[in-house]
Coordinates of N, CA and C in Angstrom, one line a residue:
M811 N 0.9 -1.2 0.0 CA 0.0 0.0 0.0 C 0.9 1.2 0.0
R812 N 0.5 2.2 -0.8 CA 1.2 3.5 -0.8 C 0.2 4.6 -0.6
A813 N 0.8 5.7 0.0 CA 0.0 6.9 0.3 C 0.8 8.1 0.1
V814 N 0.3 9.1 -0.6 CA 0.9 10.4 -0.6 C 0.1 11.3 0.3
V815 N 0.8 11.8 1.3 CA 0.1 12.6 2.3 C 0.6 14.1 2.2
Q816 N -0.4 15.0 2.1 CA -0.1 16.4 1.9 C -0.8 17.2 3.0
T817 N -0.1 18.2 3.5 CA -0.8 19.2 4.4 C -1.6 20.2 3.5
V818 N -2.8 20.4 3.8 CA -3.6 21.3 3.0 C -4.4 22.3 3.8
G819 N -4.6 23.5 3.2 CA -5.5 24.5 3.8 C -6.9 24.2 3.5
R820 N -7.1 23.6 2.4 CA -8.4 23.1 2.0 C -8.2 22.0 0.9
A821 N -9.2 21.1 0.8 CA -9.1 20.1 -0.3 C -10.6 19.6 -0.5
S822 N -10.9 19.2 -1.7 CA -12.2 18.7 -2.0 C -12.2 17.7 -3.1
V823 N -13.2 16.9 -3.2 CA -13.4 16.0 -4.3 C -14.8 16.2 -4.9
T824 N -14.8 16.4 -6.2 CA -16.1 16.6 -6.9 C -16.3 15.5 -7.9
V825 N -17.5 15.0 -7.9 CA -17.9 13.9 -8.8 C -19.2 14.4 -9.5
D826 N -19.2 14.5 -10.8 CA -20.4 14.9 -11.6 C -21.0 16.2 -11.1
G827 N -20.1 17.2 -10.8 CA -20.6 18.5 -10.3 C -21.0 18.6 -8.8
E828 N -20.9 17.5 -8.1 CA -21.3 17.4 -6.7 C -20.0 17.2 -5.8
V829 N -19.9 18.1 -4.8 CA -18.8 17.9 -3.9 C -19.1 16.7 -3.0
V830 N -18.3 15.7 -3.0 CA -18.6 14.5 -2.2 C -17.7 14.4 -1.0
G831 N -16.7 15.2 -0.9 CA -15.8 15.2 0.3 C -15.0 16.5 0.3
A832 N -14.9 17.1 1.5 CA -14.2 18.4 1.6 C -13.7 18.6 3.0
I833 N -12.5 19.1 3.1 CA -11.9 19.4 4.4 C -11.2 20.8 4.4
E834 N -10.9 21.3 5.6 CA -10.1 22.5 5.7 C -9.0 22.2 6.8
D835 N -7.8 22.7 6.6 CA -6.7 22.6 7.5 C -6.5 21.2 8.0
G836 N -6.1 20.3 7.1 CA -5.9 18.9 7.4 C -5.0 18.2 6.5
L837 N -5.3 17.0 6.2 CA -4.4 16.2 5.3 C -5.2 15.6 4.1
L838 N -4.6 15.8 3.0 CA -5.1 15.1 1.8 C -4.3 13.9 1.6
V839 N -4.9 12.7 1.6 CA -4.2 11.4 1.5 C -4.7 10.7 0.2
L840 N -3.8 10.4 -0.7 CA -4.0 9.6 -1.9 C -3.5 8.2 -1.6
V841 N -4.4 7.2 -1.7 CA -4.0 5.8 -1.3 C -4.1 4.9 -2.5
G842 N -3.0 4.1 -2.7 CA -3.0 3.1 -3.7 C -2.8 1.7 -3.1
V843 N -3.4 0.7 -3.7 CA -3.4 -0.6 -3.2 C -2.7 -1.6 -4.2
T844 N -1.9 -2.5 -3.7 CA -1.3 -3.5 -4.6 C -1.8 -4.9 -4.2
H845 N -1.4 -5.9 -4.9 CA -1.9 -7.2 -4.8 C -1.6 -7.9 -3.5
T846 N -0.5 -7.6 -2.8 CA -0.2 -8.2 -1.6 C -0.7 -7.6 -0.3
D847 N -1.4 -6.5 -0.5 CA -2.0 -5.8 0.7 C -3.1 -6.6 1.4
T848 N -3.2 -6.4 2.7 CA -4.1 -7.1 3.5 C -4.8 -6.1 4.4
E849 N -5.8 -6.7 5.2 CA -6.4 -5.9 6.3 C -5.4 -5.3 7.2
Q850 N -4.4 -6.1 7.6 CA -3.3 -5.6 8.5 C -2.6 -4.4 7.8
T851 N -2.3 -4.5 6.5 CA -1.7 -3.4 5.8 C -2.5 -2.1 6.0
A852 N -3.8 -2.3 5.8 CA -4.7 -1.2 5.9 C -4.7 -0.6 7.3
Q853 N -4.7 -1.4 8.3 CA -4.6 -0.9 9.7 C -3.3 -0.2 10.0
T854 N -2.2 -0.7 9.5 CA -0.9 0.0 9.6 C -0.9 1.3 8.9
M855 N -1.4 1.4 7.7 CA -1.5 2.6 7.0 C -2.3 3.7 7.7
A856 N -3.4 3.3 8.2 CA -4.3 4.2 9.0 C -3.5 4.8 10.2
R857 N -2.8 3.9 10.9 CA -2.0 4.4 12.1 C -0.9 5.3 11.6
K858 N -0.2 5.0 10.6 CA 0.9 5.8 10.1 C 0.4 7.2 9.7
V859 N -0.7 7.2 8.9 CA -1.3 8.5 8.4 C -1.7 9.3 9.6
H860 N -2.4 8.7 10.6 CA -3.0 9.4 11.7 C -1.9 10.0 12.6
E861 N -0.8 9.3 12.8 CA 0.3 9.6 13.7 C 1.5 10.3 13.0
L862 N 1.4 10.5 11.7 CA 2.5 11.2 11.0 C 2.7 12.6 11.4
R863 N 3.8 12.9 11.9 CA 4.1 14.3 12.4 C 4.5 15.2 11.3
I864 N 3.5 15.6 10.5 CA 3.8 16.4 9.3 C 3.2 17.8 9.5
L865 N 2.4 18.0 10.5 CA 1.7 19.3 10.7 C 2.6 20.3 11.5
D866 N 2.2 21.5 11.7 CA 3.0 22.5 12.4 C 3.5 22.0 13.7
E867 N 4.7 22.4 14.1 CA 5.3 22.0 15.4 C 5.4 20.5 15.5
E868 N 5.6 19.8 14.4 CA 5.8 18.4 14.4 C 4.7 17.6 15.1
R869 N 3.5 18.1 14.8 CA 2.3 17.5 15.4 C 1.6 16.6 14.3
S870 N 0.8 15.7 14.8 CA 0.1 14.8 13.9 C -1.4 15.1 13.9
A871 N -2.2 14.5 13.0 CA -3.6 14.6 13.0 C -4.2 14.0 14.3
A872 N -3.5 13.0 14.8 CA -3.9 12.4 16.1 C -3.8 13.4 17.2
D873 N -2.7 14.3 17.1 CA -2.5 15.3 18.2 C -3.5 16.4 18.1
T874 N -3.8 16.8 16.8 CA -4.6 18.1 16.6 C -6.1 17.9 16.3
G875 N -6.4 16.7 15.9 CA -7.8 16.4 15.4 C -8.0 16.9 14.0
A876 N -7.0 17.1 13.3 CA -7.1 17.6 11.9 C -7.8 16.6 11.0
P877 N -8.7 17.1 10.2 CA -9.5 16.2 9.3 C -8.6 15.7 8.2
I878 N -9.1 14.6 7.6 CA -8.4 13.8 6.6 C -9.4 13.6 5.4
L879 N -8.9 14.0 4.2 CA -9.6 13.7 3.0 C -8.8 12.5 2.3
L880 N -9.4 11.3 2.2 CA -8.8 10.2 1.7 C -9.4 9.8 0.3
V881 N -8.5 9.7 -0.7 CA -8.9 9.4 -2.0 C -8.2 8.2 -2.6
S882 N -8.9 7.3 -3.1 CA -8.3 6.1 -3.7 C -7.6 6.6 -5.0
Q883 N -6.3 6.1 -5.2 CA -5.5 6.5 -6.3 C -4.7 5.4 -6.8
F884 N -5.3 4.5 -7.7 CA -4.6 3.3 -8.2 C -3.3 3.7 -9.0
T885 N -3.3 4.9 -9.5 CA -2.1 5.3 -10.3 C -0.8 5.5 -9.5
L886 N -0.9 5.4 -8.2 CA 0.3 5.4 -7.4 C 1.2 4.2 -7.7
Y887 N 0.6 3.2 -8.3 CA 1.3 2.0 -8.7 C 1.6 1.9 -10.2
G888 N 1.5 3.0 -10.8 CA 1.9 3.1 -12.2 C 3.4 3.0 -12.4
D889 N 3.8 2.2 -13.4 CA 5.2 2.0 -13.6 C 5.6 2.5 -15.0
A890 N 6.4 3.6 -15.1 CA 6.7 4.2 -16.4 C 8.2 4.0 -16.7
R891 N 8.8 3.1 -16.1 CA 10.3 2.9 -16.3 C 10.6 2.5 -17.7
K892 N 9.7 1.8 -18.4 CA 9.9 1.3 -19.8 C 9.0 2.1 -20.7
G893 N 9.6 3.1 -21.4 CA 8.8 3.8 -22.3 C 7.9 4.9 -21.7
R894 N 6.9 5.3 -22.4 CA 6.1 6.5 -21.9 C 4.7 6.1 -21.5
R895 N 4.3 4.9 -21.7 CA 3.0 4.4 -21.4 C 3.1 3.6 -20.1
P896 N 2.5 4.1 -19.0 CA 2.6 3.4 -17.7 C 1.9 2.1 -17.7
S897 N 2.5 1.1 -17.0 CA 1.9 -0.2 -16.7 C 1.2 -0.1 -15.4
W898 N 0.0 -0.7 -15.3 CA -0.8 -0.6 -14.0 C -0.8 -2.0 -13.4
T899 N 0.1 -2.9 -13.8 CA 0.0 -4.3 -13.3 C 0.2 -4.4 -11.8
A900 N 0.9 -3.5 -11.2 CA 1.2 -3.6 -9.7 C 0.0 -3.1 -8.9
A901 N -0.9 -2.4 -9.6 CA -2.1 -1.9 -8.9 C -3.1 -3.1 -8.7
A902 N -3.7 -3.2 -7.5 CA -4.7 -4.2 -7.3 C -6.0 -3.9 -8.1
P903 N -6.7 -5.0 -8.5 CA -7.9 -4.7 -9.2 C -8.9 -4.1 -8.2
A904 N -9.9 -3.4 -8.8 CA -10.9 -2.7 -7.9 C -11.6 -3.6 -6.9
E905 N -11.8 -4.8 -7.2 CA -12.5 -5.7 -6.3 C -11.7 -6.0 -5.0
V906 N -10.4 -5.9 -5.2 CA -9.4 -6.1 -4.1 C -9.2 -4.8 -3.4
A907 N -9.0 -3.7 -4.2 CA -8.6 -2.4 -3.6 C -9.7 -1.7 -2.8
E908 N -10.9 -1.8 -3.3 CA -12.0 -1.0 -2.7 C -12.2 -1.4 -1.2
P909 N -12.3 -2.7 -0.9 CA -12.5 -3.0 0.6 C -11.3 -2.6 1.4
L910 N -10.1 -2.6 0.8 CA -8.9 -2.2 1.6 C -8.8 -0.7 1.8
V911 N -9.2 0.0 0.8 CA -9.3 1.5 1.0 C -10.4 1.8 2.1
T912 N -11.5 1.1 2.0 CA -12.6 1.3 3.0 C -12.0 0.9 4.4
A913 N -11.2 -0.1 4.5 CA -10.6 -0.5 5.8 C -9.7 0.6 6.3
V914 N -9.0 1.3 5.5 CA -8.2 2.4 6.0 C -9.1 3.5 6.5
V915 N -10.1 3.8 5.8 CA -11.1 4.8 6.2 C -11.7 4.4 7.6
D916 N -12.2 3.2 7.7 CA -12.8 2.7 8.9 C -11.8 2.7 10.1
A917 N -10.6 2.3 9.8 CA -9.6 2.3 10.9 C -9.2 3.7 11.4
L918 N -9.2 4.7 10.4 CA -9.0 6.1 10.8 C -10.1 6.6 11.7
R919 N -11.3 6.3 11.3 CA -12.5 6.7 12.0 C -12.6 6.1 13.4
Q920 N -12.2 4.8 13.5 CA -12.1 4.1 14.8 C -11.1 4.8 15.7
R921 N -10.1 5.4 15.2 CA -9.1 6.2 15.9 C -9.6 7.6 16.3
G922 N -10.8 7.9 15.8 CA -11.3 9.2 16.2 C -11.1 10.3 15.1
A923 N -10.5 9.9 14.0 CA -10.2 10.9 13.0 C -11.4 11.3 12.2
P924 N -11.6 12.6 11.9 CA -12.7 13.0 11.0 C -12.2 12.8 9.6
V925 N -12.9 11.9 8.9 CA -12.5 11.5 7.5 C -13.6 11.8 6.5
E926 N -13.2 12.4 5.4 CA -14.0 12.6 4.2 C -13.4 11.7 3.1
T927 N -14.1 11.3 2.1 CA -13.6 10.5 1.1 C -14.0 11.0 -0.3
G928 N -13.3 10.4 -1.3 CA -13.8 10.5 -2.7 C -14.8 9.4 -2.9
R929 N -15.0 9.1 -4.2 CA -15.9 8.0 -4.6 C -15.2 7.0 -5.4
F930 N -15.1 5.8 -5.0 CA -14.4 4.8 -5.6 C -14.9 4.5 -7.0
R931 N -14.0 4.3 -8.0 CA -14.3 4.1 -9.4 C -15.0 5.3 -10.1
A932 N -15.0 6.4 -9.5 CA -15.6 7.6 -10.2 C -14.5 8.5 -10.8
H933 N -14.9 9.2 -11.8 CA -14.0 10.3 -12.3 C -14.0 11.4 -11.4
M934 N -13.0 11.7 -10.6 CA -13.0 12.7 -9.5 C -12.2 13.9 -9.9
L935 N -12.7 15.1 -9.6 CA -11.9 16.3 -9.6 C -11.4 16.6 -8.2
V936 N -10.1 16.4 -8.0 CA -9.5 16.6 -6.7 C -8.8 18.0 -6.7
E937 N -9.2 18.8 -5.8 CA -8.6 20.2 -5.7 C -8.0 20.3 -4.3
S938 N -6.9 21.0 -4.3 CA -6.3 21.2 -2.9 C -5.4 22.5 -3.0
T939 N -5.3 23.1 -1.8 CA -4.4 24.2 -1.6 C -3.4 23.7 -0.5
N940 N -2.2 23.4 -1.0 CA -1.2 22.8 -0.1 C -0.6 23.9 0.8
I941 N -0.3 23.4 2.0 CA 0.4 24.3 3.0 C 1.8 23.8 3.1
G942 N 2.7 24.7 3.1 CA 4.2 24.3 3.2 C 4.9 24.6 2.0
P943 N 4.8 23.8 1.0 CA 4.1 22.5 0.9 C 4.9 21.4 1.6
R944 N 4.1 20.5 2.2 CA 4.7 19.4 2.9 C 4.0 18.1 2.3
T945 N 4.8 17.3 1.7 CA 4.3 16.1 1.1 C 5.2 14.9 1.4
I946 N 4.6 13.8 1.9 CA 5.3 12.6 2.3 C 4.7 11.4 1.5
L947 N 5.6 10.5 1.1 CA 5.2 9.2 0.5 C 5.4 8.2 1.5
L948 N 4.3 7.5 1.9 CA 4.4 6.3 2.7 C 4.2 5.1 1.9
D949 N 5.2 4.2 2.0 CA 5.2 3.0 1.1 C 5.4 1.8 2.0
L950 N 4.3 1.0 2.2 CA 4.3 -0.2 3.1 C 4.5 -1.4 2.3

């Protein structure tokens, strides 16, 4: 599982003209799933995202109660090392990825994190205003 975590002043996801998730002063998290990921991987990712000391004064979302906008992003497993057309073979198929992305969201909520999401398998317009900018890649 991979995640790109960014500190944002605001972020939102729009699907078919409707805002389906939005936050202010929190974390935008793009999550990709690969074939070997499990429920345990999802739990570990949720903990790492929640406790990542990326906010001001080296604080985490767990420390501050900062909201999280989590968006599924299979393209994090794109491989363009050969040529110009990325291969997506390392990305888990939707039937595998969707329950694991949901497991990350559920685990974050169980930890008390306020979480908004995108919509799985939808064409999403993701907008954000980065703070810092601070961007971290988590690769489990």
